[in-house]
XYZ file of C-alpha atoms in Angstrom:
72
model
C 22.834 3.210 -10.973
C 20.602 0.773 -9.336
C 17.040 -0.195 -10.482
C 14.478 -1.571 -8.223
C 11.149 -2.729 -9.538
C 8.430 -5.406 -9.199
C 5.375 -6.718 -11.130
C 1.992 -6.200 -9.623
C 1.057 -9.685 -10.901
C 3.996 -11.326 -9.115
C 2.774 -10.578 -5.521
C -0.388 -11.107 -3.523
C 0.119 -7.790 -1.655
C 1.392 -5.143 -4.194
C 0.817 -2.296 -1.893
C 2.946 -3.833 0.848
C 5.681 -4.601 -1.590
C 5.670 -0.910 -3.069
C 5.794 0.365 0.569
C 8.757 -1.876 1.204
C 10.376 -0.904 -1.895
C 10.042 2.819 -1.104
C 11.518 2.295 2.342
C 14.365 0.501 0.916
C 14.990 2.945 -1.801
C 14.929 5.868 0.831
C 17.374 4.186 2.932
C 19.806 3.181 0.099
C 19.682 6.798 -1.273
C 20.255 8.201 2.307
C 23.171 5.717 2.877
C 24.710 6.111 -0.548
C 23.958 9.725 -1.370
C 22.007 8.891 -4.296
C 18.825 10.202 -5.843
C 15.471 8.505 -6.326
C 14.104 8.658 -9.765
C 10.701 7.533 -11.221
C 10.157 5.459 -14.358
C 10.625 8.653 -16.466
C 14.084 9.305 -14.939
C 12.876 12.400 -13.047
C 13.070 12.939 -9.440
C 10.495 10.984 -7.497
C 8.020 13.078 -6.012
C 5.042 12.677 -3.464
C 2.701 13.276 -6.423
C 4.238 10.398 -8.332
C 4.157 8.073 -5.308
C 0.379 8.923 -4.890
C -0.156 8.193 -8.575
C 1.492 4.858 -8.192
C -0.459 4.102 -5.140
C -3.700 4.764 -7.007
C -2.615 2.586 -9.961
C -1.898 -0.227 -7.319
C -5.335 0.269 -5.729
C -7.116 0.145 -9.147
C -5.214 -3.135 -9.875
C -6.160 -4.542 -6.633
C -9.765 -3.691 -6.940
C -9.745 -5.253 -10.429
C -8.176 -8.510 -8.933
C -10.634 -8.715 -6.173
C -13.477 -8.153 -8.539
C -12.282 -10.880 -10.654
C -11.851 -13.215 -7.668
C -15.665 -13.061 -7.213
C -16.168 -14.976 -10.342
C -13.544 -17.688 -9.584
C -15.045 -20.968 -8.247
C -13.782 -21.689 -4.657
């Protein structure tokens, strides 16, 4: 088993990191003949990917809104 993950707070561009991680996972599963599972240990579906993308967008929006109140 191999687990890949990242924390939204550890990057300035979480969507780019997520997309890179998805590409890497896809290539690894193809090369090694494995399966890609979600955080619930179920096969990763397009719907789950969409849900994660929406969560990332909500996080980015929240961070951007908070940035409006930070002194430059």
